[in-house]
Amino acid sequence: MTDTPTDVIGVGNAIVDVLAHADEAFLSAAGLQKGAMTLIDAERAESLYRRMGPAIECSGGSAANTMAGIASLGGRAAYIGKVRDDLLGKVFAHDLRAAGVDYLTPAAGEGPPTARCLVFVTPDAQRTMQTFLGASATLGPDEIDPDLVRSSKITYLEGYLFDPEPARRAFVRASEIAHAASREVALTLSDPFCVDRHRLEFQHLVERHVDILFANEQEALALYETRDIGAAIESLRGRSRIAVITRSEQGSLVLSGGQVHEIPAEPVPQVVDTTGAGDLFAAGFLF
């Protein structure tokens, strides 16, 4: 690291994505819940990988994608995430650094292998993700670099990482360091099923530690157990300085300073793949 301040540091699951096309029949036969991110074990990951069609492998993970997006827009980005010292771990580190992101988290010398996410993209461009967290789930408070957090304008936390208990403590530690240095903390809720698993903890995190919140409509509804977007907006008021709710083809809502700003979606001729769409929206909003 240099003395130049970092614009955003991401904390998340360090994952290698494996993307392949699939049809509805495949999802049904494999017992996959369309559009969701489901955590799986190593045996299930191997089984699904064998059944996948031709695939593309690339380094990913929600927060890592966002940091790469920020770097591509000219921002200075850094990343904290755990890999194993195996082939995929080396690929992940190389790809992230090649994208212009500072990545210094030491690789684990033992334990589970580097995480991978099997992504099945259906003809309607929806993505269904099956994630083996592997080494990424071992990230804990000790991996949070205090100097790096203090030097970053924003610390961006990935909700997908919230499942393991050590990672929850890492989130709180990063948030406390950031706020002690008069920096801001951003959180992406990541997935409605993730919110369902940790609703009370996420509510606590948002109320106590988060300045900028990102959620899609279903995640925002799940956070406050409502089916009414208006009710979700009212529940979010005053919880964070800025809250952003993406609504697919309906665009997005930005809550700031007591006001709600509606941002229309940008029409495109054809949607090909929605994998990572929210991640790069976050990068575009921050810069």
PDB file of C-alpha atoms in Angstrom:
ATOM      1  CA  MET A   1       0.000   0.000   0.000  1.00  0.00           C
ATOM      2  CA  THR A   2       1.075   3.589  -0.664  1.00  0.00           C
ATOM      3  CA  ASP A   3       0.217   6.682   1.360  1.00  0.00           C
ATOM      4  CA  THR A   4      -2.554   7.516  -1.136  1.00  0.00           C
ATOM      5  CA  PRO A   5      -5.970   7.198   0.587  1.00  0.00           C
ATOM      6  CA  THR A   6      -8.207   4.398  -0.642  1.00  0.00           C
ATOM      7  CA  ASP A   7     -11.673   5.345  -1.883  1.00  0.00           C
ATOM      8  CA  VAL A   8     -13.351   2.053  -0.951  1.00  0.00           C
ATOM      9  CA  ILE A   9     -12.208  -1.146   0.711  1.00  0.00           C
ATOM     10  CA  GLY A  10     -14.398  -4.222   0.244  1.00  0.00           C
ATOM     11  CA  VAL A  11     -14.755  -7.028   2.787  1.00  0.00           C
ATOM     12  CA  GLY A  12     -16.327 -10.176   1.394  1.00  0.00           C
ATOM     13  CA  ASN A  13     -16.189 -13.736   0.148  1.00  0.00           C
ATOM     14  CA  ALA A  14     -13.162 -14.329  -2.092  1.00  0.00           C
ATOM     15  CA  ILE A  15     -14.709 -16.606  -4.700  1.00  0.00           C
ATOM     16  CA  VAL A  16     -13.928 -17.979  -8.140  1.00  0.00           C
ATOM     17  CA  ASP A  17     -17.118 -17.958 -10.233  1.00  0.00           C
ATOM     18  CA  VAL A  18     -17.952 -20.783 -12.626  1.00  0.00           C
ATOM     19  CA  LEU A  19     -20.658 -19.646 -15.078  1.00  0.00           C
ATOM     20  CA  ALA A  20     -22.633 -21.848 -17.468  1.00  0.00           C
ATOM     21  CA  HIS A  21     -25.910 -21.674 -19.387  1.00  0.00           C
ATOM     22  CA  ALA A  22     -28.747 -23.888 -18.170  1.00  0.00           C
ATOM     23  CA  ASP A  23     -32.448 -24.322 -18.909  1.00  0.00           C
ATOM     24  CA  GLU A  24     -35.430 -24.561 -16.569  1.00  0.00           C
ATOM     25  CA  ALA A  25     -35.447 -28.347 -16.863  1.00  0.00           C
ATOM     26  CA  PHE A  26     -31.886 -28.535 -15.537  1.00  0.00           C
ATOM     27  CA  LEU A  27     -32.709 -26.354 -12.538  1.00  0.00           C
ATOM     28  CA  SER A  28     -35.730 -28.494 -11.738  1.00  0.00           C
ATOM     29  CA  ALA A  29     -33.854 -31.784 -12.134  1.00  0.00           C
ATOM     30  CA  ALA A  30     -30.991 -30.538  -9.965  1.00  0.00           C
ATOM     31  CA  GLY A  31     -33.356 -29.190  -7.310  1.00  0.00           C
ATOM     32  CA  LEU A  32     -32.103 -25.602  -7.627  1.00  0.00           C
ATOM     33  CA  GLN A  33     -34.158 -22.608  -6.461  1.00  0.00           C
ATOM     34  CA  LYS A  34     -34.153 -20.208  -9.377  1.00  0.00           C
ATOM     35  CA  GLY A  35     -32.714 -16.755  -8.759  1.00  0.00           C
ATOM     36  CA  ALA A  36     -31.390 -17.507  -5.281  1.00  0.00           C
ATOM     37  CA  MET A  37     -27.943 -17.967  -3.794  1.00  0.00           C
ATOM     38  CA  THR A  38     -27.760 -21.274  -1.927  1.00  0.00           C
ATOM     39  CA  LEU A  39     -24.851 -22.380   0.250  1.00  0.00           C
ATOM     40  CA  ILE A  40     -23.615 -25.885  -0.507  1.00  0.00           C
ATOM     41  CA  ASP A  41     -20.907 -28.205   0.778  1.00  0.00           C
ATOM     42  CA  ALA A  42     -17.882 -29.520  -1.101  1.00  0.00           C
ATOM     43  CA  GLU A  43     -19.604 -32.781  -2.145  1.00  0.00           C
ATOM     44  CA  ARG A  44     -22.593 -30.945  -3.635  1.00  0.00           C
ATOM     45  CA  ALA A  45     -20.251 -28.521  -5.411  1.00  0.00           C
ATOM     46  CA  GLU A  46     -18.378 -31.390  -7.057  1.00  0.00           C
ATOM     47  CA  SER A  47     -21.635 -33.101  -8.080  1.00  0.00           C
ATOM     48  CA  LEU A  48     -23.094 -29.964  -9.696  1.00  0.00           C
ATOM     49  CA  TYR A  49     -19.796 -29.105 -11.374  1.00  0.00           C
ATOM     50  CA  ARG A  50     -19.775 -32.495 -13.106  1.00  0.00           C
ATOM     51  CA  ARG A  51     -23.308 -31.844 -14.411  1.00  0.00           C
ATOM     52  CA  MET A  52     -22.642 -28.317 -15.699  1.00  0.00           C
ATOM     53  CA  GLY A  53     -22.326 -27.557 -19.369  1.00  0.00           C
ATOM     54  CA  PRO A  54     -19.360 -25.663 -20.856  1.00  0.00           C
ATOM     55  CA  ALA A  55     -18.371 -23.030 -18.328  1.00  0.00           C
ATOM     56  CA  ILE A  56     -16.353 -19.861 -17.910  1.00  0.00           C
ATOM     57  CA  GLU A  57     -14.236 -19.507 -14.774  1.00  0.00           C
ATOM     58  CA  CYS A  58     -13.355 -16.070 -13.441  1.00  0.00           C
ATOM     59  CA  SER A  59     -12.554 -14.486 -10.110  1.00  0.00           C
ATOM     60  CA  GLY A  60     -15.588 -12.980  -8.437  1.00  0.00           C
ATOM     61  CA  GLY A  61     -17.586 -12.561  -5.284  1.00  0.00           C
ATOM     62  CA  SER A  62     -19.971  -9.652  -4.754  1.00  0.00           C
ATOM     63  CA  ALA A  63     -17.634  -7.206  -2.981  1.00  0.00           C
ATOM     64  CA  ALA A  64     -14.650  -8.195  -5.139  1.00  0.00           C
ATOM     65  CA  ASN A  65     -16.703  -7.471  -8.283  1.00  0.00           C
ATOM     66  CA  THR A  66     -17.651  -4.082  -6.864  1.00  0.00           C
ATOM     67  CA  MET A  67     -14.022  -3.226  -6.090  1.00  0.00           C
ATOM     68  CA  ALA A  68     -13.044  -4.183  -9.644  1.00  0.00           C
ATOM     69  CA  GLY A  69     -15.843  -1.928 -10.905  1.00  0.00           C
ATOM     70  CA  ILE A  70     -14.610   0.981  -8.785  1.00  0.00           C
ATOM     71  CA  ALA A  71     -11.052   0.494 -10.045  1.00  0.00           C
ATOM     72  CA  SER A  72     -12.282   0.439 -13.648  1.00  0.00           C
ATOM     73  CA  LEU A  73     -13.984   3.797 -13.040  1.00  0.00           C
ATOM     74  CA  GLY A  74     -10.746   5.354 -11.836  1.00  0.00           C
ATOM     75  CA  GLY A  75     -11.269   4.908  -8.103  1.00  0.00           C
ATOM     76  CA  ARG A  76      -8.699   3.468  -5.722  1.00  0.00           C
ATOM     77  CA  ALA A  77     -10.008   0.193  -4.323  1.00  0.00           C
ATOM     78  CA  ALA A  78      -8.731  -2.442  -1.910  1.00  0.00           C
ATOM     79  CA  TYR A  79     -10.087  -5.790  -0.776  1.00  0.00           C
ATOM     80  CA  ILE A  80     -10.057  -8.070   2.263  1.00  0.00           C
ATOM     81  CA  GLY A  81     -11.063 -11.685   1.647  1.00  0.00           C
ATOM     82  CA  LYS A  82      -9.633 -15.131   2.428  1.00  0.00           C
ATOM     83  CA  VAL A  83      -8.381 -17.727  -0.065  1.00  0.00           C
ATOM     84  CA  ARG A  84      -6.342 -20.910   0.333  1.00  0.00           C
ATOM     85  CA  ASP A  85      -2.802 -21.170  -1.050  1.00  0.00           C
ATOM     86  CA  ASP A  86      -4.058 -23.384  -3.890  1.00  0.00           C
ATOM     87  CA  LEU A  87      -4.425 -22.889  -7.636  1.00  0.00           C
ATOM     88  CA  LEU A  88      -7.787 -21.110  -7.471  1.00  0.00           C
ATOM     89  CA  GLY A  89      -6.485 -18.905  -4.662  1.00  0.00           C
ATOM     90  CA  LYS A  90      -3.559 -17.820  -6.808  1.00  0.00           C
ATOM     91  CA  VAL A  91      -5.904 -17.183  -9.755  1.00  0.00           C
ATOM     92  CA  PHE A  92      -8.167 -15.039  -7.571  1.00  0.00           C
ATOM     93  CA  ALA A  93      -5.302 -12.921  -6.218  1.00  0.00           C
ATOM     94  CA  HIS A  94      -3.813 -12.436  -9.698  1.00  0.00           C
ATOM     95  CA  ASP A  95      -7.123 -11.446 -11.288  1.00  0.00           C
ATOM     96  CA  LEU A  96      -8.006  -8.940  -8.558  1.00  0.00           C
ATOM     97  CA  ARG A  97      -4.599  -7.265  -8.634  1.00  0.00           C
ATOM     98  CA  ALA A  98      -4.632  -7.220 -12.430  1.00  0.00           C
ATOM     99  CA  ALA A  99      -7.938  -5.329 -12.221  1.00  0.00           C
ATOM    100  CA  GLY A 100      -6.163  -2.612 -10.221  1.00  0.00           C
ATOM    101  CA  VAL A 101      -7.405  -3.597  -6.750  1.00  0.00           C
ATOM    102  CA  ASP A 102      -5.000  -3.702  -3.786  1.00  0.00           C
ATOM    103  CA  TYR A 103      -5.218  -7.173  -2.257  1.00  0.00           C
ATOM    104  CA  LEU A 104      -2.903  -8.112   0.604  1.00  0.00           C
ATOM    105  CA  THR A 105      -4.875 -10.645   2.707  1.00  0.00           C
ATOM    106  CA  PRO A 106      -2.525 -13.606   3.363  1.00  0.00           C
ATOM    107  CA  ALA A 107      -3.663 -16.938   1.893  1.00  0.00           C
ATOM    108  CA  ALA A 108      -4.452 -19.728   4.353  1.00  0.00           C
ATOM    109  CA  GLY A 109      -1.827 -22.480   4.474  1.00  0.00           C
ATOM    110  CA  GLU A 110      -4.286 -25.092   5.681  1.00  0.00           C
ATOM    111  CA  GLY A 111      -8.001 -25.739   5.935  1.00  0.00           C
ATOM    112  CA  PRO A 112     -10.697 -25.761   3.227  1.00  0.00           C
ATOM    113  CA  PRO A 113      -9.881 -24.880  -0.395  1.00  0.00           C
ATOM    114  CA  THR A 114     -10.625 -21.575  -2.110  1.00  0.00           C
ATOM    115  CA  ALA A 115     -14.344 -20.842  -2.461  1.00  0.00           C
ATOM    116  CA  ARG A 116     -16.206 -21.252  -5.729  1.00  0.00           C
ATOM    117  CA  CYS A 117     -19.680 -20.217  -6.924  1.00  0.00           C
ATOM    118  CA  LEU A 118     -21.454 -22.265  -9.583  1.00  0.00           C
ATOM    119  CA  VAL A 119     -23.671 -19.888 -11.556  1.00  0.00           C
ATOM    120  CA  PHE A 120     -26.436 -21.221 -13.813  1.00  0.00           C
ATOM    121  CA  VAL A 121     -27.760 -18.620 -16.279  1.00  0.00           C
ATOM    122  CA  THR A 122     -31.179 -19.380 -17.804  1.00  0.00           C
ATOM    123  CA  PRO A 123     -32.435 -18.020 -21.175  1.00  0.00           C
ATOM    124  CA  ASP A 124     -34.348 -15.225 -19.372  1.00  0.00           C
ATOM    125  CA  ALA A 125     -30.943 -13.936 -18.087  1.00  0.00           C
ATOM    126  CA  GLN A 126     -31.722 -14.885 -14.472  1.00  0.00           C
ATOM    127  CA  ARG A 127     -28.825 -16.314 -12.475  1.00  0.00           C
ATOM    128  CA  THR A 128     -29.051 -19.127  -9.937  1.00  0.00           C
ATOM    129  CA  MET A 129     -26.011 -19.489  -7.680  1.00  0.00           C
ATOM    130  CA  GLN A 130     -24.741 -22.456  -5.711  1.00  0.00           C
ATOM    131  CA  THR A 131     -21.899 -21.382  -3.448  1.00  0.00           C
ATOM    132  CA  PHE A 132     -19.259 -23.404  -1.630  1.00  0.00           C
ATOM    133  CA  LEU A 133     -17.690 -20.901   0.768  1.00  0.00           C
ATOM    134  CA  GLY A 134     -14.529 -22.879   1.469  1.00  0.00           C
ATOM    135  CA  ALA A 135     -11.635 -20.774   2.767  1.00  0.00           C
ATOM    136  CA  SER A 136     -13.602 -17.519   2.450  1.00  0.00           C
ATOM    137  CA  ALA A 137     -15.754 -18.524   5.444  1.00  0.00           C
ATOM    138  CA  THR A 138     -12.684 -18.589   7.698  1.00  0.00           C
ATOM    139  CA  LEU A 139     -12.243 -14.799   7.515  1.00  0.00           C
ATOM    140  CA  GLY A 140     -12.300 -13.313  10.999  1.00  0.00           C
ATOM    141  CA  PRO A 141     -11.491 -10.128  12.934  1.00  0.00           C
ATOM    142  CA  ASP A 142      -7.752 -10.802  12.769  1.00  0.00           C
ATOM    143  CA  GLU A 143      -7.822 -10.395   8.970  1.00  0.00           C
ATOM    144  CA  ILE A 144      -9.172  -6.833   9.229  1.00  0.00           C
ATOM    145  CA  ASP A 145      -6.219  -4.508   8.598  1.00  0.00           C
ATOM    146  CA  PRO A 146      -6.805  -1.464  10.870  1.00  0.00           C
ATOM    147  CA  ASP A 147      -4.474   0.839   8.914  1.00  0.00           C
ATOM    148  CA  LEU A 148      -6.148  -0.064   5.634  1.00  0.00           C
ATOM    149  CA  VAL A 149      -9.639   0.573   7.041  1.00  0.00           C
ATOM    150  CA  ARG A 150      -8.578   3.881   8.587  1.00  0.00           C
ATOM    151  CA  SER A 151      -7.151   5.039   5.254  1.00  0.00           C
ATOM    152  CA  SER A 152     -10.304   4.150   3.282  1.00  0.00           C
ATOM    153  CA  LYS A 153     -13.100   6.664   2.790  1.00  0.00           C
ATOM    154  CA  ILE A 154     -15.678   3.853   2.754  1.00  0.00           C
ATOM    155  CA  THR A 155     -15.569   0.289   4.082  1.00  0.00           C
ATOM    156  CA  TYR A 156     -17.968  -1.826   2.004  1.00  0.00           C
ATOM    157  CA  LEU A 157     -19.326  -5.000   3.643  1.00  0.00           C
ATOM    158  CA  GLU A 158     -20.795  -7.927   1.689  1.00  0.00           C
ATOM    159  CA  GLY A 159     -23.906  -9.500   3.211  1.00  0.00           C
ATOM    160  CA  TYR A 160     -23.104 -12.900   1.706  1.00  0.00           C
ATOM    161  CA  LEU A 161     -20.171 -13.148   4.131  1.00  0.00           C
ATOM    162  CA  PHE A 162     -22.464 -12.753   7.134  1.00  0.00           C
ATOM    163  CA  ASP A 163     -23.203 -16.469   7.595  1.00  0.00           C
ATOM    164  CA  PRO A 164     -20.049 -17.527   9.524  1.00  0.00           C
ATOM    165  CA  GLU A 165     -19.866 -16.162  13.073  1.00  0.00           C
ATOM    166  CA  PRO A 166     -16.199 -15.019  12.794  1.00  0.00           C
ATOM    167  CA  ALA A 167     -17.146 -12.914   9.758  1.00  0.00           C
ATOM    168  CA  ARG A 168     -19.918 -11.182  11.721  1.00  0.00           C
ATOM    169  CA  ARG A 169     -17.329 -10.185  14.307  1.00  0.00           C
ATOM    170  CA  ALA A 170     -15.045  -9.021  11.492  1.00  0.00           C
ATOM    171  CA  PHE A 171     -17.846  -6.756  10.212  1.00  0.00           C
ATOM    172  CA  VAL A 172     -18.280  -5.132  13.601  1.00  0.00           C
ATOM    173  CA  ARG A 173     -14.521  -4.691  14.049  1.00  0.00           C
ATOM    174  CA  ALA A 174     -14.155  -3.097  10.606  1.00  0.00           C
ATOM    175  CA  SER A 175     -17.124  -0.807  11.282  1.00  0.00           C
ATOM    176  CA  GLU A 176     -15.804   0.312  14.659  1.00  0.00           C
ATOM    177  CA  ILE A 177     -12.350   1.064  13.236  1.00  0.00           C
ATOM    178  CA  ALA A 178     -13.867   2.993  10.324  1.00  0.00           C
ATOM    179  CA  HIS A 179     -16.128   5.139  12.487  1.00  0.00           C
ATOM    180  CA  ALA A 180     -13.374   5.818  15.015  1.00  0.00           C
ATOM    181  CA  ALA A 181     -11.419   7.283  12.088  1.00  0.00           C
ATOM    182  CA  SER A 182     -14.457   9.335  10.933  1.00  0.00           C
ATOM    183  CA  ARG A 183     -14.900   7.105   7.879  1.00  0.00           C
ATOM    184  CA  GLU A 184     -18.129   5.630   6.515  1.00  0.00           C
ATOM    185  CA  VAL A 185     -19.428   2.060   6.330  1.00  0.00           C
ATOM    186  CA  ALA A 186     -21.530   0.622   3.503  1.00  0.00           C
ATOM    187  CA  LEU A 187     -23.408  -2.689   3.495  1.00  0.00           C
ATOM    188  CA  THR A 188     -25.020  -4.690   0.722  1.00  0.00           C
ATOM    189  CA  LEU A 189     -27.690  -7.129   1.937  1.00  0.00           C
ATOM    190  CA  SER A 190     -26.797  -9.443  -0.983  1.00  0.00           C
ATOM    191  CA  ASP A 191     -29.750 -11.874  -1.004  1.00  0.00           C
ATOM    192  CA  PRO A 192     -33.253 -12.094   0.551  1.00  0.00           C
ATOM    193  CA  PHE A 193     -32.575 -15.604   1.818  1.00  0.00           C
ATOM    194  CA  CYS A 194     -29.428 -14.308   3.515  1.00  0.00           C
ATOM    195  CA  VAL A 195     -31.574 -11.606   5.138  1.00  0.00           C
ATOM    196  CA  ASP A 196     -34.111 -14.221   6.274  1.00  0.00           C
ATOM    197  CA  ARG A 197     -31.347 -16.179   7.997  1.00  0.00           C
ATOM    198  CA  HIS A 198     -29.970 -13.165   9.888  1.00  0.00           C
ATOM    199  CA  ARG A 199     -32.777 -10.594   9.995  1.00  0.00           C
ATOM    200  CA  LEU A 200     -32.316  -9.345  13.546  1.00  0.00           C
ATOM    201  CA  GLU A 201     -28.526  -9.232  13.226  1.00  0.00           C
ATOM    202  CA  PHE A 202     -28.788  -7.284   9.958  1.00  0.00           C
ATOM    203  CA  GLN A 203     -31.251  -4.836  11.531  1.00  0.00           C
ATOM    204  CA  HIS A 204     -28.830  -4.310  14.393  1.00  0.00           C
ATOM    205  CA  LEU A 205     -25.911  -3.831  11.983  1.00  0.00           C
ATOM    206  CA  VAL A 206     -27.838  -1.290   9.901  1.00  0.00           C
ATOM    207  CA  GLU A 207     -28.982   0.698  12.937  1.00  0.00           C
ATOM    208  CA  ARG A 208     -25.640   0.715  14.745  1.00  0.00           C
ATOM    209  CA  HIS A 209     -22.923   0.568  12.098  1.00  0.00           C
ATOM    210  CA  VAL A 210     -24.087   1.343   8.541  1.00  0.00           C
ATOM    211  CA  ASP A 211     -23.998   4.735   6.807  1.00  0.00           C
ATOM    212  CA  ILE A 212     -24.823   3.552   3.255  1.00  0.00           C
ATOM    213  CA  LEU A 213     -27.150   0.597   2.642  1.00  0.00           C
ATOM    214  CA  PHE A 214     -27.656  -1.242  -0.659  1.00  0.00           C
ATOM    215  CA  ALA A 215     -30.565  -3.673  -1.153  1.00  0.00           C
ATOM    216  CA  ASN A 216     -32.794  -4.882  -3.915  1.00  0.00           C
ATOM    217  CA  GLU A 217     -36.540  -4.668  -3.379  1.00  0.00           C
ATOM    218  CA  GLN A 218     -36.937  -8.232  -2.132  1.00  0.00           C
ATOM    219  CA  GLU A 219     -34.080  -7.804   0.346  1.00  0.00           C
ATOM    220  CA  ALA A 220     -35.560  -4.563   1.683  1.00  0.00           C
ATOM    221  CA  LEU A 221     -38.972  -6.219   2.109  1.00  0.00           C
ATOM    222  CA  ALA A 222     -37.382  -9.210   3.846  1.00  0.00           C
ATOM    223  CA  LEU A 223     -35.387  -6.997   6.221  1.00  0.00           C
ATOM    224  CA  TYR A 224     -38.587  -5.569   7.737  1.00  0.00           C
ATOM    225  CA  GLU A 225     -40.930  -8.519   7.005  1.00  0.00           C
ATOM    226  CA  THR A 226     -43.344  -6.614   4.794  1.00  0.00           C
ATOM    227  CA  ARG A 227     -44.790  -6.941   1.274  1.00  0.00           C
ATOM    228  CA  ASP A 228     -45.219  -3.183   0.889  1.00  0.00           C
ATOM    229  CA  ILE A 229     -42.249  -1.243  -0.490  1.00  0.00           C
ATOM    230  CA  GLY A 230     -43.672   1.937   1.065  1.00  0.00           C
ATOM    231  CA  ALA A 231     -43.583   0.323   4.496  1.00  0.00           C
ATOM    232  CA  ALA A 232     -40.010  -0.834   3.913  1.00  0.00           C
ATOM    233  CA  ILE A 233     -39.009   2.707   2.948  1.00  0.00           C
ATOM    234  CA  GLU A 234     -40.570   4.107   6.115  1.00  0.00           C
ATOM    235  CA  SER A 235     -38.719   1.506   8.199  1.00  0.00           C
ATOM    236  CA  LEU A 236     -35.434   2.487   6.542  1.00  0.00           C
ATOM    237  CA  ARG A 237     -35.843   6.225   7.111  1.00  0.00           C
ATOM    238  CA  GLY A 238     -33.196   7.498   9.472  1.00  0.00           C
ATOM    239  CA  ARG A 239     -31.490   4.109   9.810  1.00  0.00           C
ATOM    240  CA  SER A 240     -28.567   5.073   7.562  1.00  0.00           C
ATOM    241  CA  ARG A 241     -27.401   8.258   5.849  1.00  0.00           C
ATOM    242  CA  ILE A 242     -28.184   6.811   2.413  1.00  0.00           C
ATOM    243  CA  ALA A 243     -30.246   3.766   1.443  1.00  0.00           C
ATOM    244  CA  VAL A 244     -30.422   2.489  -2.133  1.00  0.00           C
ATOM    245  CA  ILE A 245     -33.133   0.039  -3.250  1.00  0.00           C
ATOM    246  CA  THR A 246     -32.827  -1.471  -6.719  1.00  0.00           C
ATOM    247  CA  ARG A 247     -36.071  -2.606  -8.394  1.00  0.00           C
ATOM    248  CA  SER A 248     -34.996  -4.359 -11.602  1.00  0.00           C
ATOM    249  CA  GLU A 249     -36.821  -2.882 -14.627  1.00  0.00           C
ATOM    250  CA  GLN A 250     -38.509  -0.327 -12.329  1.00  0.00           C
ATOM    251  CA  GLY A 251     -35.185   1.373 -11.692  1.00  0.00           C
ATOM    252  CA  SER A 252     -34.100   2.257  -8.181  1.00  0.00           C
ATOM    253  CA  LEU A 253     -34.915   4.381  -5.163  1.00  0.00           C
ATOM    254  CA  VAL A 254     -32.374   6.451  -3.228  1.00  0.00           C
ATOM    255  CA  LEU A 255     -33.307   7.559   0.290  1.00  0.00           C
ATOM    256  CA  SER A 256     -31.236  10.510   1.429  1.00  0.00           C
ATOM    257  CA  GLY A 257     -31.836  13.516   3.658  1.00  0.00           C
ATOM    258  CA  GLY A 258     -35.443  12.545   4.307  1.00  0.00           C
ATOM    259  CA  GLN A 259     -36.232  12.450   0.590  1.00  0.00           C
ATOM    260  CA  VAL A 260     -36.852   9.572  -1.823  1.00  0.00           C
ATOM    261  CA  HIS A 261     -35.329   9.957  -5.283  1.00  0.00           C
ATOM    262  CA  GLU A 262     -36.604   7.715  -8.089  1.00  0.00           C
ATOM    263  CA  ILE A 263     -33.977   6.683 -10.654  1.00  0.00           C
ATOM    264  CA  PRO A 264     -35.404   5.112 -13.843  1.00  0.00           C
ATOM    265  CA  ALA A 265     -33.871   1.997 -15.328  1.00  0.00           C
ATOM    266  CA  GLU A 266     -31.811   2.408 -18.487  1.00  0.00           C
ATOM    267  CA  PRO A 267     -33.467   0.379 -21.289  1.00  0.00           C
ATOM    268  CA  VAL A 268     -31.262  -2.121 -23.124  1.00  0.00           C
ATOM    269  CA  PRO A 269     -32.132  -4.145 -26.243  1.00  0.00           C
ATOM    270  CA  GLN A 270     -31.511  -7.495 -24.547  1.00  0.00           C
ATOM    271  CA  VAL A 271     -30.621  -8.602 -21.023  1.00  0.00           C
ATOM    272  CA  VAL A 272     -28.082 -11.415 -21.302  1.00  0.00           C
ATOM    273  CA  ASP A 273     -26.949 -12.170 -17.748  1.00  0.00           C
ATOM    274  CA  THR A 274     -27.878 -10.526 -14.414  1.00  0.00           C
ATOM    275  CA  THR A 275     -24.908 -12.009 -12.514  1.00  0.00           C
ATOM    276  CA  GLY A 276     -23.139  -9.198 -10.663  1.00  0.00           C
ATOM    277  CA  ALA A 277     -25.651  -6.557 -11.748  1.00  0.00           C
ATOM    278  CA  GLY A 278     -26.185  -5.187  -8.256  1.00  0.00           C
ATOM    279  CA  ASP A 279     -22.464  -5.223  -7.537  1.00  0.00           C
ATOM    280  CA  LEU A 280     -21.676  -2.911 -10.416  1.00  0.00           C
ATOM    281  CA  PHE A 281     -24.682  -0.717  -9.666  1.00  0.00           C
ATOM    282  CA  ALA A 282     -23.099  -0.077  -6.286  1.00  0.00           C
ATOM    283  CA  ALA A 283     -19.843   0.946  -7.945  1.00  0.00           C
ATOM    284  CA  GLY A 284     -21.662   3.257 -10.322  1.00  0.00           C
ATOM    285  CA  PHE A 285     -23.606   4.922  -7.496  1.00  0.00           C
ATOM    286  CA  LEU A 286     -20.616   5.593  -5.283  1.00  0.00           C
ATOM    287  CA  PHE A 287     -18.713   7.257  -8.116  1.00  0.00           C
TER     288      PHE A 287
END
